[in-house]
Short mmCIF file of C-alpha atoms in Angstrom, two decimals:
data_model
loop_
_atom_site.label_atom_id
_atom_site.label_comp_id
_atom_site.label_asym_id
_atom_site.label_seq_id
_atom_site.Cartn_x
_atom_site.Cartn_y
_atom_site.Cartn_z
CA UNK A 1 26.51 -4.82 9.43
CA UNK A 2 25.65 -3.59 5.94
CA UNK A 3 21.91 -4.32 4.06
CA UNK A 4 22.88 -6.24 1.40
CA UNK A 5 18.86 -5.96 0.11
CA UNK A 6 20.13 -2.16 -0.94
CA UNK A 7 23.05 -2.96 -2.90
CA UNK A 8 23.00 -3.47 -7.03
CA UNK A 9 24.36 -6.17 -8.49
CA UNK A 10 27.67 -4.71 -9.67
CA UNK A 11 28.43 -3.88 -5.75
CA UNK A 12 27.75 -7.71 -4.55
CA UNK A 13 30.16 -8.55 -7.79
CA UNK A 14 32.78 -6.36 -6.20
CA UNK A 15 32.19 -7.55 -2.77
CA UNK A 16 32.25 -11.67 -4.02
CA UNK A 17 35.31 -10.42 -5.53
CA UNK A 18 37.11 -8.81 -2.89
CA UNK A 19 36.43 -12.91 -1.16
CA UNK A 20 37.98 -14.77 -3.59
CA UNK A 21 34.73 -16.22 -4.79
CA UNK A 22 33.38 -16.31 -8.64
CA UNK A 23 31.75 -13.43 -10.17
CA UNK A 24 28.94 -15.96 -11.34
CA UNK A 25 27.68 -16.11 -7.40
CA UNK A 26 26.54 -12.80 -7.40
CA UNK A 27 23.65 -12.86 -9.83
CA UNK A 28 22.61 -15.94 -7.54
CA UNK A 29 22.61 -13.99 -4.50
CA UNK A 30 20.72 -11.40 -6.17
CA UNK A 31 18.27 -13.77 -7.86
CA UNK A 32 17.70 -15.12 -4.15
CA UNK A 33 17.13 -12.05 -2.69
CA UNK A 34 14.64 -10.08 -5.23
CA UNK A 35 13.36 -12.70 -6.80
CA UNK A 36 12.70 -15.70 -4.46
CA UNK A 37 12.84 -12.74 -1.40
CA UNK A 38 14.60 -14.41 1.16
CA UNK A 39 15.34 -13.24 4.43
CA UNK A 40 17.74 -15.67 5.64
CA UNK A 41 20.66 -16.78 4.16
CA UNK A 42 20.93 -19.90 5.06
CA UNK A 43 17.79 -20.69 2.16
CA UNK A 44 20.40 -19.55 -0.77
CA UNK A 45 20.62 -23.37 -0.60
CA UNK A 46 23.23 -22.93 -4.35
CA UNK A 47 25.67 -21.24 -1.97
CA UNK A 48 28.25 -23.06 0.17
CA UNK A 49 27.72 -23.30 3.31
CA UNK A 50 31.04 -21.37 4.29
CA UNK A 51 29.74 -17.90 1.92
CA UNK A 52 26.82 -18.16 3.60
CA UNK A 53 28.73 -17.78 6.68
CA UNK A 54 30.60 -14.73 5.67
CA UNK A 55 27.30 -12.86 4.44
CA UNK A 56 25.88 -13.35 7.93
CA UNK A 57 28.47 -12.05 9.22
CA UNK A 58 29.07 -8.86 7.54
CA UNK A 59 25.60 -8.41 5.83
CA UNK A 60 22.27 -8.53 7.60
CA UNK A 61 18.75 -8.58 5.19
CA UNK A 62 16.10 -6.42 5.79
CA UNK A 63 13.04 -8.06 7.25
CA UNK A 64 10.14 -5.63 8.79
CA UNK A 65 7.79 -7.38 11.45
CA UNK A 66 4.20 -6.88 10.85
CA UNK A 67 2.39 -5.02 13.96
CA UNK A 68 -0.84 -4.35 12.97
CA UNK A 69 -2.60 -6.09 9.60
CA UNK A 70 -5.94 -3.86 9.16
CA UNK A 71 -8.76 -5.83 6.10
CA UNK A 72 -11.09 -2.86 4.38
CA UNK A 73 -14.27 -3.88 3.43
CA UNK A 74 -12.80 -2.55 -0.43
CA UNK A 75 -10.02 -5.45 0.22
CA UNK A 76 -7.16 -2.64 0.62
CA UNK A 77 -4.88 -3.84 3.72
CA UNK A 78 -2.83 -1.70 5.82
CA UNK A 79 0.04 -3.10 7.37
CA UNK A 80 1.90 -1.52 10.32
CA UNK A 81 5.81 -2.42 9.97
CA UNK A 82 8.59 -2.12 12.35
CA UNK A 83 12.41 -2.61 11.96
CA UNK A 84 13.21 -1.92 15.52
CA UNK A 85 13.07 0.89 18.08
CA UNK A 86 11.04 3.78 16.87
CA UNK A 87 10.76 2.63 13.00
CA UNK A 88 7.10 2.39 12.65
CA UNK A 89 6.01 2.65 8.92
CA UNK A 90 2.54 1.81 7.14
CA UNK A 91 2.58 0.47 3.73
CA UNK A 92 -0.82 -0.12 1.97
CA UNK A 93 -1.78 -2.99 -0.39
CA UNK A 94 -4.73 -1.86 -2.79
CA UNK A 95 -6.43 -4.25 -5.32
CA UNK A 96 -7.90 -2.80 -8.15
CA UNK A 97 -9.33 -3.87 -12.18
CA UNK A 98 -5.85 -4.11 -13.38
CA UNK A 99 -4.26 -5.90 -10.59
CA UNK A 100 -2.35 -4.80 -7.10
CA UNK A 101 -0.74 -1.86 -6.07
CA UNK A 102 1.14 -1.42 -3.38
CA UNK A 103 2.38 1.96 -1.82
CA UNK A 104 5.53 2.36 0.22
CA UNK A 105 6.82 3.91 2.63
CA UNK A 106 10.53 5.90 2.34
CA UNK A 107 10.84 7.38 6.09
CA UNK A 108 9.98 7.04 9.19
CA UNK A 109 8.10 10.15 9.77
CA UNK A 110 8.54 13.10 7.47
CA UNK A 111 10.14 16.58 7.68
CA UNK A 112 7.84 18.50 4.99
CA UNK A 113 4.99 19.58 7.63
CA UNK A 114 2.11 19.49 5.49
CA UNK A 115 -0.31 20.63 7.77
CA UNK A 116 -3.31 18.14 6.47
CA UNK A 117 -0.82 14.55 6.66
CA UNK A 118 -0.77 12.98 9.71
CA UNK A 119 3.09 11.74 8.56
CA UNK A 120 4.91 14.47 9.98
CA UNK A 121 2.84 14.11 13.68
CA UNK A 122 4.81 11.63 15.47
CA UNK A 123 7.63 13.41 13.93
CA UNK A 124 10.90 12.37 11.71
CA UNK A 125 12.74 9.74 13.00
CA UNK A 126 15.25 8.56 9.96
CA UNK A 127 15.53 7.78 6.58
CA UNK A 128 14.96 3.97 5.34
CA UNK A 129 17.42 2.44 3.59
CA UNK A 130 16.63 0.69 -0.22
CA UNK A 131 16.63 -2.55 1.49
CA UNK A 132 14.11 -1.35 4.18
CA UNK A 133 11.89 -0.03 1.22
CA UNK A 134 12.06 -3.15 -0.66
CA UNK A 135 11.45 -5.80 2.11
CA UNK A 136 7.76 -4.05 2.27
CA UNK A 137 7.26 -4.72 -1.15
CA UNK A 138 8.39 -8.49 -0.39
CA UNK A 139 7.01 -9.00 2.51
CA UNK A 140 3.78 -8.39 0.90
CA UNK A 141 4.32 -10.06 -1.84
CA UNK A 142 4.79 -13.18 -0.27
CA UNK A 143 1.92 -12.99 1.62
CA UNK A 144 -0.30 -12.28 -1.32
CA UNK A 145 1.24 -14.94 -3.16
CA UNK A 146 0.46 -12.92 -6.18
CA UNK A 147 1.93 -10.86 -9.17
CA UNK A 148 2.52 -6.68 -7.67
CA UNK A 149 1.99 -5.05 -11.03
CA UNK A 150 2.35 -1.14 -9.90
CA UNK A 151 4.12 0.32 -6.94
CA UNK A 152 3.49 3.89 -5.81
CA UNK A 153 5.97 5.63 -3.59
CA UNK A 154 3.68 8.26 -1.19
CA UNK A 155 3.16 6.50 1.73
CA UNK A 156 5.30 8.00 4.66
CA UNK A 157 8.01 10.28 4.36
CA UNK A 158 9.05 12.36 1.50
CA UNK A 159 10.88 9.93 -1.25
CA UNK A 160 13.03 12.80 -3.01
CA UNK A 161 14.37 13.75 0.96
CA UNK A 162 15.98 10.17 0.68
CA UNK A 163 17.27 10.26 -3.03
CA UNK A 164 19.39 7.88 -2.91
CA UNK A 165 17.49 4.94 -1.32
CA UNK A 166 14.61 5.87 -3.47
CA UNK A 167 16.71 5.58 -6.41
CA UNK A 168 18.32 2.00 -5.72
CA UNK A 169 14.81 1.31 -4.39
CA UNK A 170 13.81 1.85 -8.17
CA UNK A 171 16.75 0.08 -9.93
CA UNK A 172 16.57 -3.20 -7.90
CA UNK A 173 12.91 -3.11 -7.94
CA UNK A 174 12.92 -3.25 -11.54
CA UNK A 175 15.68 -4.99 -12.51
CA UNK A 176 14.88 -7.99 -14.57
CA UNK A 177 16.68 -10.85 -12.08
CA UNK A 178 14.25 -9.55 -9.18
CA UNK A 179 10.95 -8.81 -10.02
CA UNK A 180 11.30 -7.12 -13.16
CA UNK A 181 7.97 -4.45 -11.96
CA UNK A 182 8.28 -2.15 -15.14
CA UNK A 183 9.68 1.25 -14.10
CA UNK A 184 6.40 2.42 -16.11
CA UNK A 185 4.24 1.05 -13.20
CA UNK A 186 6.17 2.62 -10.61
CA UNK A 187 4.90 6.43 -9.15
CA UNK A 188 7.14 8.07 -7.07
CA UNK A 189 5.10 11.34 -5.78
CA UNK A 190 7.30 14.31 -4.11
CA UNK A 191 5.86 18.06 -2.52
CA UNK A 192 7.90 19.54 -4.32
CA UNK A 193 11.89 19.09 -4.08
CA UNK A 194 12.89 21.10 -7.12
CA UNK A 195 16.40 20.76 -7.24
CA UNK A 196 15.76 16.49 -6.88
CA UNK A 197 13.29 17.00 -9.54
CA UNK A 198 16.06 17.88 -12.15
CA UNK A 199 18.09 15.12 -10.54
CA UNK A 200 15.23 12.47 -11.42
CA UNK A 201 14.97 13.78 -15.04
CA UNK A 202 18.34 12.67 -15.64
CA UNK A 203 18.55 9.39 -14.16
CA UNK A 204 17.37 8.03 -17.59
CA UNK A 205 14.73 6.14 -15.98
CA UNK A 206 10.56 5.71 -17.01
CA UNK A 207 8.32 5.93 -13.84
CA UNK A 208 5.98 8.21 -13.53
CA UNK A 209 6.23 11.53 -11.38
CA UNK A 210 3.81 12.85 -9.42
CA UNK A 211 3.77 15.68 -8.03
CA UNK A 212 1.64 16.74 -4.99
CA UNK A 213 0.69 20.52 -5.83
CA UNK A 214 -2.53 20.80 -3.55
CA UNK A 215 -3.20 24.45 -4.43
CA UNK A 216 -3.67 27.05 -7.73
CA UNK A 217 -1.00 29.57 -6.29
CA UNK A 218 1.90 29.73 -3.50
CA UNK A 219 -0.54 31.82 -0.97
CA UNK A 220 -2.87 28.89 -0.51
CA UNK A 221 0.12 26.70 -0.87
CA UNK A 222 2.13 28.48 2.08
CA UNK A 223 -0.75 28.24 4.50
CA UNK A 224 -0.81 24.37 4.13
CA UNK A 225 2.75 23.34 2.19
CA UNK A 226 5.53 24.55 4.20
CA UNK A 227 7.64 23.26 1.29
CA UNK A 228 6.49 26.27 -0.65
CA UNK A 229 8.53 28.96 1.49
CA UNK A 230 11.57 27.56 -0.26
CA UNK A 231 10.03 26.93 -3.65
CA UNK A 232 7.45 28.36 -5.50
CA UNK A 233 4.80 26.85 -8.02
CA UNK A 234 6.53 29.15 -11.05
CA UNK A 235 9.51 26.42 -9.99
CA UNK A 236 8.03 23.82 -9.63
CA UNK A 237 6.05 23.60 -12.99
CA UNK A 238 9.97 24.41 -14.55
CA UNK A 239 11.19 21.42 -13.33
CA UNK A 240 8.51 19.36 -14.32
CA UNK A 241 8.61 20.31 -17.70
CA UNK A 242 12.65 19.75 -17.52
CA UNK A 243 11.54 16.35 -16.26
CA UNK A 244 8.86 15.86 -19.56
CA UNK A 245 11.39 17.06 -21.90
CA UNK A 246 14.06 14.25 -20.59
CA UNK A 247 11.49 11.35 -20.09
CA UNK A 248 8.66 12.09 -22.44
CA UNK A 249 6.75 10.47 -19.25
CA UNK A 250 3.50 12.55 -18.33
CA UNK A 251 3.86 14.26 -15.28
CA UNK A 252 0.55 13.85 -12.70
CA UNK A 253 -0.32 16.32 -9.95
CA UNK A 254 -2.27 15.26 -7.04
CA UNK A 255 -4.38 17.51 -5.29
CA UNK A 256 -6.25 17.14 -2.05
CA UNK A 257 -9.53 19.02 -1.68
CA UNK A 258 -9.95 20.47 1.77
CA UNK A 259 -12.98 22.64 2.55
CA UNK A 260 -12.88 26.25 2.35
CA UNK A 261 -9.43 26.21 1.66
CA UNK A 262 -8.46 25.06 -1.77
CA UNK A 263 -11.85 23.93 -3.52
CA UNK A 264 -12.77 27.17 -4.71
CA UNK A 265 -13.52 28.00 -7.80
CA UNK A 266 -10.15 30.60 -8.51
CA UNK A 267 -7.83 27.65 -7.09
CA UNK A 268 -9.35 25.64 -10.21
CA UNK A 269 -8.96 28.43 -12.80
CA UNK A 270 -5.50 29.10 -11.75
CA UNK A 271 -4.28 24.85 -11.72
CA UNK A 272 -6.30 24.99 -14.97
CA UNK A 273 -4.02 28.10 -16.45
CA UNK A 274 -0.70 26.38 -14.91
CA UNK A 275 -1.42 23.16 -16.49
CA UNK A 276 -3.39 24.27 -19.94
CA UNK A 277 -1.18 22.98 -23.07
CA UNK A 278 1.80 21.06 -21.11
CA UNK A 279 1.09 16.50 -21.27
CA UNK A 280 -0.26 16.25 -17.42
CA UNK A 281 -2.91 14.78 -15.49
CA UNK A 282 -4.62 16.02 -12.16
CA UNK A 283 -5.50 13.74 -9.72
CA UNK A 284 -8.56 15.16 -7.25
CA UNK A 285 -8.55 13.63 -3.90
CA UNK A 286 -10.89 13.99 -1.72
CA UNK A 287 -9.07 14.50 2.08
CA UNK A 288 -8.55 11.30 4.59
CA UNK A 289 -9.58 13.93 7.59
CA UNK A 290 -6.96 13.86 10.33
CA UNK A 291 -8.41 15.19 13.99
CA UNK A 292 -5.57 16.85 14.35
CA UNK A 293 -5.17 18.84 11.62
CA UNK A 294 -9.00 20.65 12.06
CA UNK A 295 -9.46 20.23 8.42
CA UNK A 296 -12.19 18.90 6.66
CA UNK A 297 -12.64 17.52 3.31
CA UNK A 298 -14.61 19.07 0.42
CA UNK A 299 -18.24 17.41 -0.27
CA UNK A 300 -19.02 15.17 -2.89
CA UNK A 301 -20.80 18.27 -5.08
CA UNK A 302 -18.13 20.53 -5.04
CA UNK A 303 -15.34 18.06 -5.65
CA UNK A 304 -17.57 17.27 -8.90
CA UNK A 305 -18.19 21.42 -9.71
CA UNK A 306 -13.81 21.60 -9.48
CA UNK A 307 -13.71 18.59 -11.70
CA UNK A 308 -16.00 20.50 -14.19
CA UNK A 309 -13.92 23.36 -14.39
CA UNK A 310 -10.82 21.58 -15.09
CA UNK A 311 -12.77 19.34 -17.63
CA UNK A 312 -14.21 22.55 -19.13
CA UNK A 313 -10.52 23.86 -19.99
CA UNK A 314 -9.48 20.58 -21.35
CA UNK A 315 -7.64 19.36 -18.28
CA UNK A 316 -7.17 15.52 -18.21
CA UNK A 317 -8.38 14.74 -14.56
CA UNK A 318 -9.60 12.47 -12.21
CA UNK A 319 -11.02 11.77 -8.87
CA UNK A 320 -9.34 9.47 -7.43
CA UNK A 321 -11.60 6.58 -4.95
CA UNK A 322 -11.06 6.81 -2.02
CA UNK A 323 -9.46 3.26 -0.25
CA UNK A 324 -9.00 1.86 3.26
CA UNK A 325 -11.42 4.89 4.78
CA UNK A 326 -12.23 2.52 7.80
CA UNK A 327 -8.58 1.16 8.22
CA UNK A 328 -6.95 4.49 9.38
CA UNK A 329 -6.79 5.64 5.71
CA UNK A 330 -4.70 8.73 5.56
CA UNK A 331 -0.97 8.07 5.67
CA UNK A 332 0.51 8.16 9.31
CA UNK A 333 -2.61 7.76 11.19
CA UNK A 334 -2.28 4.54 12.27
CA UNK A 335 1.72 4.44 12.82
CA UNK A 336 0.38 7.98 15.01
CA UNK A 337 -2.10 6.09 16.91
CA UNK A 338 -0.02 3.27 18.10
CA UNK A 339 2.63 5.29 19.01
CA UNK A 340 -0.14 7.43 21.67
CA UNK A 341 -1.15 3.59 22.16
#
């Protein structure tokens, strides 16, 4: 059976089509399942009862159970998903002054090996499909019972390691018979995939790219990125101003301060001289410790001293707040901890 959540609108055309049935049906099976997020058809109530036979049969839609449902005392929630066997994910919903954000999941587990996320620990199971991506989003949604207005893709998994799925993810996400989220409130955050980087540029869409750099120079990036044995920052800053010169969208850089690592005040100077005169932002965050990693994060004082010196040099940056720190914060922990469970 194929996830009919993943497919576009032009592919259900082709598939009503290949039936015998009206073109016309198609936008109403889309409507029904991005906009009124259904996960049975037998509620497409506008579609006879014998189509709605024949998508059961060959089509299944994506519909995650919820595990675990943690409440933060800062109203984030963290929900534990799972489509099956082995496909635990965490997806986190976030409320802040402009509205809710909700960040997604794109694998179950991760590959990249960053040696301070707890995503790669259980290790990498398999890719989600579109579908699987989206029914978090709905899932949510209907629980909240209120407007999403941004999405960020950097919860588990490395998005630009499943291109494709994060792509549709995107397109059906933001298409205007689902729920029309602008692609300028959607974040999709890679380590680094150069080559998918250049892809992204030219995919003529708006969201924002972030990119998660973590150190000034590729010898503190080695130790903790393994991603930066194949490609260096010299590369990655190329393709990000490939990606500015197609989109004219800002590109942001996330970086996680971790104690005596890369907090120091050369690994500022050098992000400072990397990003000085290119339209970027730098997002400090302080580190969600994982035990496992034996890494700390960097105090309060000298997060604010490495926001100084990128302030100093005219460096547009923030520090991010920190959410859900008593809900198993850092992505992977708690999809880790139920799986020792």
């Amino acid at each position: 059976m194929q996830d009919i959540l993943s497919l576009n609108l032009i592919e259900i055309e082709n598939i009503l089509i290949s039936f015998n049935e009206p073109k016309y049906r198609a936008k109403q099976i889309f409507n029904w399942l991005h906009k009124n997020m259904v996960t049975s058809f037998d509620e497409m109530t506008n579609i006879s009862k014998k189509l709605r036979d024949i998508l059961s049969y060959k089509f299944y839609i994506p519909n995650p159970e919820v595990l675990e449902e943690l409440h933060s005392k800062d109203e984030s929630v963290k929900y534990l998903f799972s489509y099956g066997e082995d496909t635990l994910i965490e997806t986190v919903l976030m409320k802040n002054s402009y509205g809710y954000t909700i960040c997604v999941s794109t694998q179950v587990g991760c590959k990249m090996g960053c040696t301070f996320c707890a995503s790669h620990l259980a290790g990498f199971k398999k890719n989600l499909t579109a579908g699987e991506i989206l029914a978090q989003v709905y899932s949510i949604q209907k629980k909240l019972k209120q407007k999403i207005s941004n999405i960020v893709i950097m919860g588990i998994g490395e998005p630009l390691d499943n291109y494709e799925a994060s792509i549709r993810f995107i397109k059906n996400l933001s298409n205007a018979d689902g729920l029309n989220i602008s692609q300028r409130n959607i974040t999709i955050s890679t380590c680094g995939v150069v080559p998918r980087i250049y892809d992204l540029a030219n995919e003529g869409l708006s969201v924002t790219l972030a990119i998660s750099i973590h150190a000034g120079d590729d010898i503190v990036r080695k130790k903790i990125m393994p991603i930066a044995n194949k490609y260096s920052i010299e590369e990655i800053f190329q393709a990000t101003k490939y990606y500015f010169e197609k989109t004219k969208r800002r590109v942001s850089y996330e970086y996680a301060l971790i104690k005596d690592v890369n907090d120091g005040k050369e690994q500022a100077n050098k992000i400072a001289k990397n990003l000085r005169g290119t339209p970027s932002h730098i997002n400090l965050i302080p580190l969600n410790s994982v035990s496992e990693s034996g890494y700390e994060g960097t105090a309060g004082k000298q997060i604010k001293e490495f926001y100084n010196i990128l302030q100093s040099q005219n460096i547009s940056t923030t520090i991010r707040i920190s959410k859900g720190q008593d809900i198993n914060a850092a992505c992977g922990q708690l999809r880790r901890s139920k799986e020792l469970a």
